[in-house]
Short mmCIF file of C-alpha atoms and ligand atoms in Angstrom, two decimals:
data_model
loop_
_atom_site.label_atom_id
_atom_site.label_comp_id
_atom_site.label_asym_id
_atom_site.label_seq_id
_atom_site.Cartn_x
_atom_site.Cartn_y
_atom_site.Cartn_z
CA MET I 11 39.50 54.65 -16.29
CA SER I 12 42.91 56.30 -16.49
CA LYS I 13 46.11 54.30 -16.86
CA PHE I 14 48.38 53.74 -13.88
CA THR I 15 51.96 52.89 -14.86
CA VAL I 16 54.89 52.00 -12.64
CA LEU I 17 58.15 52.99 -14.36
CA ASN I 18 60.42 50.40 -12.81
CA HIS I 19 63.57 50.81 -14.91
CA PRO I 20 66.55 49.42 -12.91
CA LEU I 21 68.14 52.89 -12.61
CA ILE I 22 64.89 54.27 -11.23
CA GLN I 23 64.57 51.45 -8.69
CA HIS I 24 68.19 51.87 -7.59
CA LYS I 25 67.87 55.62 -7.14
CA LEU I 26 64.57 55.31 -5.31
CA THR I 27 66.21 52.97 -2.80
CA ILE I 28 68.81 55.68 -2.13
CA ILE I 29 66.20 58.29 -1.27
CA ARG I 30 64.09 55.88 0.77
CA ASN I 31 67.08 55.40 3.10
CA LYS I 32 66.57 57.54 6.21
CA ASP I 33 70.31 58.19 6.38
CA THR I 34 70.35 59.95 2.99
CA GLY I 35 70.83 63.66 3.65
CA THR I 36 69.25 66.68 2.02
CA ARG I 37 71.91 67.24 -0.64
CA VAL I 38 71.84 63.71 -2.02
CA PHE I 39 68.07 63.42 -1.61
CA ARG I 40 67.56 66.54 -3.74
CA GLU I 41 70.02 65.44 -6.40
CA VAL I 42 68.66 61.90 -6.73
CA ALA I 43 64.97 62.92 -6.66
CA ASN I 44 65.68 65.11 -9.69
CA GLU I 45 67.55 62.29 -11.41
CA ILE I 46 64.57 59.98 -10.96
CA ALA I 47 62.23 62.66 -12.34
CA GLU I 48 64.47 63.00 -15.37
CA LEU I 49 64.46 59.26 -16.03
CA MET I 50 60.69 59.14 -15.62
CA VAL I 51 60.17 61.93 -18.11
CA TYR I 52 62.40 60.15 -20.60
CA GLU I 53 60.04 57.16 -20.40
CA ILE I 54 56.82 59.17 -20.40
CA THR I 55 57.70 61.25 -23.43
CA ARG I 56 58.06 58.21 -25.70
CA ASP I 57 54.71 59.12 -27.28
CA LEU I 58 55.50 62.74 -28.15
CA PRO I 59 54.48 63.42 -31.74
CA LEU I 60 57.14 63.88 -34.42
CA GLU I 61 56.96 65.46 -37.84
CA ASP I 62 59.13 65.38 -40.94
CA VAL I 63 61.71 68.08 -41.49
CA THR I 64 64.19 68.58 -44.32
CA VAL I 65 67.74 69.02 -43.10
CA GLN I 66 71.01 69.61 -44.93
CA THR I 67 73.77 67.44 -43.54
CA PRO I 68 77.35 68.07 -44.68
CA MET I 69 76.64 65.25 -47.17
CA GLY I 70 73.39 66.51 -48.67
CA GLU I 71 69.64 66.86 -48.13
CA THR I 72 67.57 64.38 -46.09
CA VAL I 73 64.11 64.20 -44.52
CA GLN I 74 64.30 63.41 -40.81
CA LYS I 75 62.15 63.69 -37.66
CA THR I 76 61.72 66.60 -35.30
CA LEU I 77 59.36 67.20 -32.37
CA SER I 78 56.13 68.58 -33.76
CA GLY I 79 56.17 71.51 -31.36
CA LYS I 80 53.54 70.28 -28.92
CA LYS I 81 53.47 72.75 -26.06
CA LEU I 82 54.38 71.35 -22.67
CA ALA I 83 54.38 72.61 -19.11
CA VAL I 84 55.55 71.22 -15.79
CA ILE I 85 53.32 71.90 -12.81
CA PRO I 86 54.93 71.20 -9.44
CA ILE I 87 52.65 70.91 -6.42
CA LEU I 88 54.50 73.00 -3.82
CA ARG I 89 56.56 72.47 -1.92
CA ALA I 90 57.79 68.97 -2.55
CA GLY I 91 56.99 68.98 -6.28
CA LEU I 92 59.76 71.56 -6.72
CA GLY I 93 62.16 68.70 -6.06
CA MET I 94 61.32 67.18 -9.44
CA VAL I 95 61.24 70.28 -11.67
CA ASP I 96 64.94 70.57 -12.51
CA GLY I 97 65.03 66.92 -13.52
CA VAL I 98 62.15 67.40 -15.94
CA LEU I 99 63.70 70.59 -17.36
CA GLN I 100 66.96 68.77 -18.07
CA LEU I 101 65.13 66.94 -20.85
CA ILE I 102 62.50 69.53 -21.77
CA PRO I 103 64.33 72.81 -21.23
CA ALA I 104 61.78 74.91 -23.10
CA ALA I 105 58.82 73.76 -20.99
CA LYS I 106 56.91 76.45 -19.11
CA VAL I 107 56.51 76.00 -15.36
CA GLY I 108 53.28 76.62 -13.43
CA HIS I 109 53.03 76.42 -9.65
CA ILE I 110 50.26 75.15 -7.40
CA GLY I 111 50.75 75.61 -3.67
CA MET I 112 49.08 73.01 -1.51
CA TYR I 113 49.57 71.74 2.02
CA ARG I 114 47.93 68.84 3.74
CA ASP I 115 46.44 69.42 7.17
CA GLU I 116 48.32 67.00 9.41
CA LYS I 117 45.23 66.06 11.42
CA THR I 118 42.44 65.91 8.86
CA LEU I 119 44.76 65.02 5.90
CA LYS I 120 42.68 67.43 3.81
CA PRO I 121 44.60 69.57 1.30
CA HIS I 122 44.52 73.38 1.31
CA GLU I 123 45.35 75.46 -1.74
CA TYR I 124 47.41 78.60 -1.11
CA PHE I 125 48.94 79.58 -4.45
CA VAL I 126 48.26 79.17 -8.17
CA LYS I 127 50.33 80.74 -10.95
CA LEU I 128 50.11 79.16 -14.40
CA PRO I 129 51.23 79.86 -17.97
CA SER I 130 48.52 81.94 -19.69
CA ASP I 131 47.97 79.42 -22.49
CA ILE I 132 47.43 76.50 -20.15
CA GLU I 133 44.53 75.14 -22.24
CA GLN I 134 46.87 74.50 -25.18
CA ARG I 135 49.52 72.65 -23.22
CA GLU I 136 50.16 69.08 -22.23
CA LEU I 137 50.79 69.30 -18.50
CA PHE I 138 53.06 67.15 -16.35
CA ILE I 139 51.92 67.59 -12.76
CA VAL I 140 54.79 66.57 -10.49
CA ASP I 141 54.75 65.69 -6.79
CA PRO I 142 56.93 63.08 -5.09
CA MET I 143 54.09 61.63 -3.00
CA LEU I 144 50.59 60.40 -3.88
CA ALA I 145 49.19 59.43 -0.47
CA THR I 146 45.42 59.87 0.03
CA GLY I 147 45.25 61.57 -3.37
CA GLY I 148 43.58 64.65 -1.91
CA SER I 149 46.32 67.08 -2.97
CA ALA I 150 46.62 65.65 -6.48
CA ASN I 151 42.86 65.76 -7.01
CA MET I 152 42.65 69.34 -5.76
CA ALA I 153 45.55 70.35 -8.04
CA ILE I 154 43.90 68.67 -11.04
CA GLU I 155 40.62 70.45 -10.29
CA ALA I 156 42.45 73.79 -9.97
CA LEU I 157 44.01 73.23 -13.40
CA LYS I 158 40.76 72.12 -15.05
CA LYS I 159 38.92 75.12 -13.58
CA ARG I 160 41.42 77.35 -15.39
CA GLY I 161 40.98 75.61 -18.73
CA ALA I 162 43.61 72.86 -18.69
CA GLN I 163 42.61 69.93 -20.87
CA HIS I 164 45.48 67.47 -21.08
CA MET I 165 47.47 66.46 -18.06
CA ARG I 166 49.36 63.57 -16.54
CA LEU I 167 50.36 63.05 -12.94
CA VAL I 168 53.97 62.03 -12.26
CA VAL I 169 54.87 60.90 -8.73
CA LEU I 170 57.80 59.09 -7.16
CA VAL I 171 55.88 56.97 -4.64
CA ALA I 172 52.18 56.14 -4.83
CA ALA I 173 49.89 54.51 -2.27
CA PRO I 174 47.08 52.30 -3.61
CA GLU I 175 44.56 54.59 -1.87
CA GLY I 176 45.85 57.64 -3.75
CA VAL I 177 45.87 55.92 -7.13
CA LYS I 178 42.26 54.86 -6.63
CA ALA I 179 41.18 58.32 -5.47
CA VAL I 180 42.63 60.02 -8.56
CA GLN I 181 41.30 57.37 -10.94
CA ASP I 182 37.81 57.68 -9.38
CA GLN I 183 37.70 61.49 -9.40
CA ASN I 184 39.75 62.22 -12.54
CA PRO I 185 39.52 59.22 -14.87
CA ASP I 186 41.03 61.22 -17.73
CA VAL I 187 44.38 61.77 -15.97
CA ASP I 188 47.01 59.07 -16.44
CA ILE I 189 49.30 58.44 -13.47
CA TYR I 190 52.98 57.47 -13.56
CA ALA I 191 54.93 56.38 -10.48
CA ALA I 192 58.42 55.11 -9.75
CA ALA I 193 56.88 52.73 -7.20
CA LEU I 194 53.53 51.54 -5.89
CA ASP I 195 53.92 51.06 -2.14
CA GLU I 196 52.00 48.90 0.31
CA LYS I 197 49.63 51.24 2.12
CA LEU I 198 49.05 54.41 4.12
CA ASN I 199 49.94 54.19 7.81
CA GLU I 200 47.71 55.43 10.63
CA ASN I 201 49.02 58.98 10.16
CA GLY I 202 48.35 59.04 6.44
CA TYR I 203 52.01 58.57 5.48
CA ILE I 204 53.00 56.12 2.77
CA PHE I 205 54.54 52.86 4.02
CA PRO I 206 57.36 52.07 3.40
CA GLY I 207 57.54 55.37 1.50
CA LEU I 208 60.36 57.78 2.12
CA GLY I 209 58.99 59.93 4.93
CA ASP I 210 58.01 63.56 4.49
CA ALA I 211 59.27 64.49 1.04
CA GLY I 212 59.08 68.26 1.56
CA ASP I 213 61.00 68.12 4.83
CA ARG I 214 63.64 65.80 3.38
CA LEU I 215 64.09 67.99 0.28
CA PHE I 216 64.33 71.26 2.12
CA GLY I 217 65.81 70.16 5.45
CA THR I 218 62.92 71.52 7.47
CA LYS I 219 62.80 68.80 10.14
O1 PRP N 329 47.98 62.54 -1.30
P1 PRP N 329 47.91 63.41 -0.11
O2 PRP N 329 47.32 62.70 1.08
O3 PRP N 329 47.23 64.72 -0.36
O4 PRP N 329 49.41 63.71 0.36
C1 PRP N 329 50.42 64.03 -0.53
C2 PRP N 329 50.84 65.47 -0.39
O5 PRP N 329 51.53 65.66 0.86
C3 PRP N 329 52.82 66.22 0.62
O6 PRP N 329 52.82 67.61 0.66
P2 PRP N 329 52.66 68.43 2.03
O7 PRP N 329 51.24 68.68 2.34
O8 PRP N 329 53.45 67.74 3.10
O9 PRP N 329 53.29 69.82 1.67
P3 PRP N 329 54.82 70.19 1.38
O10 PRP N 329 55.09 69.68 0.00
O11 PRP N 329 54.86 71.65 1.49
O12 PRP N 329 55.68 69.51 2.40
C4 PRP N 329 53.14 65.72 -0.77
O13 PRP N 329 54.18 66.42 -1.37
C5 PRP N 329 51.83 65.81 -1.48
O14 PRP N 329 51.55 67.08 -2.01
O1 URA N 330 54.30 59.62 2.97
C1 URA N 330 54.00 60.81 2.73
C2 URA N 330 52.66 61.23 2.61
C3 URA N 330 52.40 62.54 2.33
N1 URA N 330 53.42 63.41 2.20
C4 URA N 330 54.72 63.02 2.31
O2 URA N 330 55.63 63.83 2.16
N2 URA N 330 54.97 61.74 2.58
MG1 MG N 331 55.44 67.90 3.69
#
Protein backbone atom coordinates (compact mmCIF):
# COMPACT_ATOMS: atom_id res chain seq x y z
CA MET A 1 0.00 0.00 0.00
CA SER A 2 1.20 3.53 -0.70
CA LYS A 3 2.42 5.85 2.05
CA PHE A 4 0.18 8.62 3.34
CA THR A 5 2.12 11.42 5.05
CA VAL A 6 0.80 14.50 6.80
CA LEU A 7 3.40 17.29 6.61
CA ASN A 8 2.50 19.13 9.79
CA HIS A 9 5.41 21.55 10.12
CA PRO A 10 4.30 24.49 12.35
CA LEU A 11 4.55 26.96 9.44
CA ILE A 12 2.34 24.72 7.32
CA GLN A 13 -0.26 24.38 10.10
CA HIS A 14 -0.27 28.14 10.70
CA LYS A 15 -0.70 28.98 7.03
CA LEU A 16 -3.40 26.36 6.56
CA THR A 17 -5.40 27.95 9.38
CA ILE A 18 -5.24 31.26 7.48
CA ILE A 19 -6.74 29.79 4.33
CA ARG A 20 -9.36 27.77 6.21
CA ASN A 21 -10.75 31.05 7.58
CA LYS A 22 -13.82 32.02 5.55
CA ASP A 23 -12.91 35.69 5.91
CA THR A 24 -9.61 35.25 4.05
CA GLY A 25 -10.02 36.87 0.64
CA THR A 26 -8.82 35.77 -2.78
CA ARG A 27 -5.51 37.63 -2.75
CA VAL A 28 -4.29 36.23 0.55
CA PHE A 29 -5.76 32.79 -0.14
CA ARG A 30 -3.79 32.57 -3.39
CA GLU A 31 -0.57 33.80 -1.82
CA VAL A 32 -0.72 31.50 1.21
CA ALA A 33 -1.81 28.39 -0.74
CA ASN A 34 1.35 28.79 -2.83
CA GLU A 35 3.46 29.27 0.29
CA ILE A 36 2.13 26.03 1.75
CA ALA A 37 2.85 24.20 -1.52
CA GLU A 38 6.41 25.52 -1.42
CA LEU A 39 6.94 24.32 2.15
CA MET A 40 5.48 20.93 1.29
CA VAL A 41 7.78 20.50 -1.67
CA TYR A 42 10.76 21.39 0.50
CA GLU A 43 9.82 18.46 2.77
CA ILE A 44 8.96 16.03 -0.02
CA THR A 45 12.17 16.55 -1.95
CA ARG A 46 14.38 15.43 0.95
CA ASP A 47 14.96 12.15 -0.89
CA LEU A 48 16.10 13.61 -4.21
CA PRO A 49 19.28 11.84 -5.33
CA LEU A 50 22.61 13.67 -5.21
CA GLU A 51 25.88 12.97 -6.97
CA ASP A 52 29.46 14.09 -6.48
CA VAL A 53 30.79 17.03 -8.43
CA THR A 54 34.21 18.66 -8.41
CA VAL A 55 34.06 22.39 -7.84
CA GLN A 56 36.75 25.06 -7.65
CA THR A 57 36.15 27.41 -4.75
CA PRO A 58 38.27 30.56 -4.48
CA MET A 59 40.39 28.46 -2.08
CA GLY A 60 40.94 25.38 -4.23
CA GLU A 61 39.37 22.17 -5.52
CA THR A 62 36.76 20.16 -3.57
CA VAL A 63 34.28 17.36 -4.22
CA GLN A 64 30.75 18.36 -3.22
CA LYS A 65 27.14 17.34 -3.88
CA THR A 66 24.81 18.38 -6.68
CA LEU A 67 21.35 17.18 -7.72
CA SER A 68 21.80 14.18 -9.97
CA GLY A 69 19.58 15.68 -12.65
CA LYS A 70 16.47 13.60 -12.04
CA LYS A 71 13.77 15.00 -14.28
CA LEU A 72 10.74 16.40 -12.51
CA ALA A 73 7.36 17.74 -13.53
CA VAL A 74 4.48 19.37 -11.71
CA ILE A 75 1.00 18.33 -12.79
CA PRO A 76 -1.79 20.58 -11.50
CA ILE A 77 -5.34 19.24 -11.67
CA LEU A 78 -7.25 22.23 -13.06
CA ARG A 79 -8.50 24.52 -11.90
CA ALA A 80 -7.63 24.53 -8.24
CA GLY A 81 -4.29 22.76 -8.66
CA LEU A 82 -3.02 25.88 -10.44
CA GLY A 83 -3.04 27.51 -7.02
CA MET A 84 -0.07 25.39 -5.96
CA VAL A 85 2.12 25.53 -9.08
CA ASP A 86 3.98 28.78 -8.43
CA GLY A 87 4.88 27.60 -4.94
CA VAL A 88 6.40 24.40 -6.30
CA LEU A 89 8.28 26.28 -9.04
CA GLN A 90 9.84 28.60 -6.47
CA LEU A 91 11.94 25.65 -5.33
CA ILE A 92 12.14 23.66 -8.57
CA PRO A 93 12.22 26.38 -11.22
CA ALA A 94 13.34 24.07 -14.01
CA ALA A 95 10.45 21.62 -13.57
CA LYS A 96 8.17 21.10 -16.56
CA VAL A 97 4.45 21.66 -16.03
CA GLY A 98 1.70 19.39 -17.38
CA HIS A 99 -2.00 20.16 -17.05
CA ILE A 100 -4.97 17.89 -16.44
CA GLY A 101 -8.40 19.51 -16.55
CA MET A 102 -11.00 17.88 -14.37
CA TYR A 103 -14.28 18.98 -12.83
CA ARG A 104 -16.46 17.17 -10.37
CA ASP A 105 -20.16 16.91 -11.15
CA GLU A 106 -21.83 18.62 -8.20
CA LYS A 107 -24.66 16.08 -7.99
CA THR A 108 -23.00 12.75 -8.72
CA LEU A 109 -19.53 13.82 -7.41
CA LYS A 110 -18.06 11.97 -10.40
CA PRO A 111 -15.05 13.61 -12.09
CA HIS A 112 -14.99 14.56 -15.78
CA GLU A 113 -11.78 15.03 -17.72
CA TYR A 114 -11.73 17.95 -20.18
CA PHE A 115 -8.07 18.69 -20.90
CA VAL A 116 -4.70 16.91 -20.87
CA LYS A 117 -1.41 18.47 -21.99
CA LEU A 118 1.80 16.87 -20.72
CA PRO A 119 5.55 17.09 -21.28
CA SER A 120 6.48 14.67 -24.09
CA ASP A 121 8.95 12.71 -21.96
CA ILE A 122 6.48 12.09 -19.17
CA GLU A 123 7.63 8.46 -18.73
CA GLN A 124 11.10 9.62 -17.66
CA ARG A 125 9.92 12.12 -15.07
CA GLU A 126 9.07 12.03 -11.41
CA LEU A 127 5.68 13.72 -11.25
CA PHE A 128 4.21 15.83 -8.47
CA ILE A 129 0.45 15.90 -9.00
CA VAL A 130 -0.94 18.91 -7.14
CA ASP A 131 -4.51 19.67 -6.11
CA PRO A 132 -5.58 21.46 -2.93
CA MET A 133 -8.43 19.04 -2.17
CA LEU A 134 -8.61 15.23 -1.95
CA ALA A 135 -12.30 14.63 -1.21
CA THR A 136 -13.84 11.42 -2.60
CA GLY A 137 -10.58 10.76 -4.46
CA GLY A 138 -12.39 10.45 -7.79
CA SER A 139 -10.54 13.34 -9.46
CA ALA A 140 -7.11 12.25 -8.19
CA ASN A 141 -7.67 8.67 -9.32
CA MET A 142 -8.84 9.78 -12.75
CA ALA A 143 -5.81 12.09 -13.09
CA ILE A 144 -3.44 9.28 -12.06
CA GLU A 145 -5.05 6.94 -14.60
CA ALA A 146 -4.75 9.61 -17.32
CA LEU A 147 -1.04 9.94 -16.56
CA LYS A 148 -0.40 6.18 -16.43
CA LYS A 149 -2.26 5.70 -19.72
CA ARG A 150 0.24 8.09 -21.31
CA GLY A 151 3.27 6.29 -19.93
CA ALA A 152 3.91 7.99 -16.58
CA GLN A 153 5.65 5.68 -14.15
CA HIS A 154 6.60 7.60 -11.03
CA MET A 155 4.25 10.01 -9.37
CA ARG A 156 3.25 11.41 -6.01
CA LEU A 157 0.08 13.20 -5.06
CA VAL A 158 0.42 16.44 -3.08
CA VAL A 159 -2.74 17.96 -1.56
CA LEU A 160 -3.45 20.61 1.03
CA VAL A 161 -6.46 18.98 2.70
CA ALA A 162 -7.35 15.29 2.51
CA ALA A 163 -10.49 13.46 3.63
CA PRO A 164 -10.06 9.90 4.94
CA GLU A 165 -12.39 8.68 2.17
CA GLY A 166 -10.14 10.16 -0.54
CA VAL A 167 -6.95 8.77 0.94
CA LYS A 168 -8.47 5.30 1.04
CA ALA A 169 -9.81 5.56 -2.51
CA VAL A 170 -6.39 6.48 -3.93
CA GLN A 171 -4.55 3.88 -1.86
CA ASP A 172 -7.03 1.19 -2.99
CA GLN A 173 -6.94 2.10 -6.69
CA ASN A 174 -3.34 3.31 -7.03
CA PRO A 175 -1.24 1.63 -4.32
CA ASP A 176 1.98 2.77 -6.00
CA VAL A 177 1.26 6.49 -5.56
CA ASP A 178 2.38 8.06 -2.28
CA ILE A 179 0.17 10.84 -0.92
CA TYR A 180 1.27 13.95 0.98
CA ALA A 181 -1.15 16.31 2.71
CA ALA A 182 -0.89 19.39 4.89
CA ALA A 183 -3.83 18.05 6.91
CA LEU A 184 -6.06 15.01 7.25
CA ASP A 185 -9.56 16.29 8.02
CA GLU A 186 -12.50 14.62 9.72
CA LYS A 187 -14.86 13.57 6.94
CA LEU A 188 -16.86 14.45 3.84
CA ASN A 189 -20.15 16.24 4.49
CA GLU A 190 -23.46 15.30 2.85
CA ASN A 191 -22.55 17.33 -0.25
CA GLY A 192 -19.17 15.69 -0.68
CA TYR A 193 -17.22 18.67 0.69
CA ILE A 194 -14.40 18.17 3.16
CA PHE A 195 -15.24 19.07 6.77
CA PRO A 196 -13.88 21.28 8.24
CA GLY A 197 -11.92 21.80 5.01
CA LEU A 198 -11.65 25.21 3.47
CA GLY A 199 -14.69 25.32 1.19
CA ASP A 200 -14.46 25.26 -2.59
CA ALA A 201 -10.77 25.71 -3.34
CA GLY A 202 -11.22 26.69 -7.00
CA ASP A 203 -13.82 29.33 -6.18
CA ARG A 204 -11.74 30.74 -3.33
CA LEU A 205 -8.59 30.88 -5.48
CA PHE A 206 -10.20 32.49 -8.47
CA GLY A 207 -13.00 34.49 -6.85
CA THR A 208 -15.73 32.75 -8.81
CA LYS A 209 -18.38 32.65 -6.07
O1 LIG B 1 -11.77 14.11 -4.56
P1 LIG B 1 -12.91 14.62 -5.36
O2 LIG B 1 -14.24 14.22 -4.77
O3 LIG B 1 -12.83 14.27 -6.81
O4 LIG B 1 -12.93 16.21 -5.22
C1 LIG B 1 -11.79 16.98 -5.32
C2 LIG B 1 -11.76 17.80 -6.58
O5 LIG B 1 -12.76 18.83 -6.51
C3 LIG B 1 -12.15 20.10 -6.73
O6 LIG B 1 -12.16 20.48 -8.06
P2 LIG B 1 -13.50 20.95 -8.82
O7 LIG B 1 -14.19 19.79 -9.43
O8 LIG B 1 -14.31 21.79 -7.90
O9 LIG B 1 -12.93 21.79 -10.02
P3 LIG B 1 -12.22 23.22 -9.98
O10 LIG B 1 -10.83 22.95 -9.50
O11 LIG B 1 -12.28 23.68 -11.37
O12 LIG B 1 -12.97 24.11 -9.05
C4 LIG B 1 -10.74 19.88 -6.24
O13 LIG B 1 -9.85 20.86 -6.67
C5 LIG B 1 -10.43 18.50 -6.71
O14 LIG B 1 -9.96 18.43 -8.03
O1 LIG C 1 -14.15 20.36 0.14
C1 LIG C 1 -13.97 20.33 -1.09
C2 LIG C 1 -14.23 19.18 -1.86
C3 LIG C 1 -14.00 19.21 -3.20
N1 LIG C 1 -13.56 20.35 -3.78
C4 LIG C 1 -13.31 21.47 -3.05
O2 LIG C 1 -12.89 22.48 -3.61
N2 LIG C 1 -13.53 21.43 -1.74
MG1 LIG D 1 -14.31 23.83 -7.50
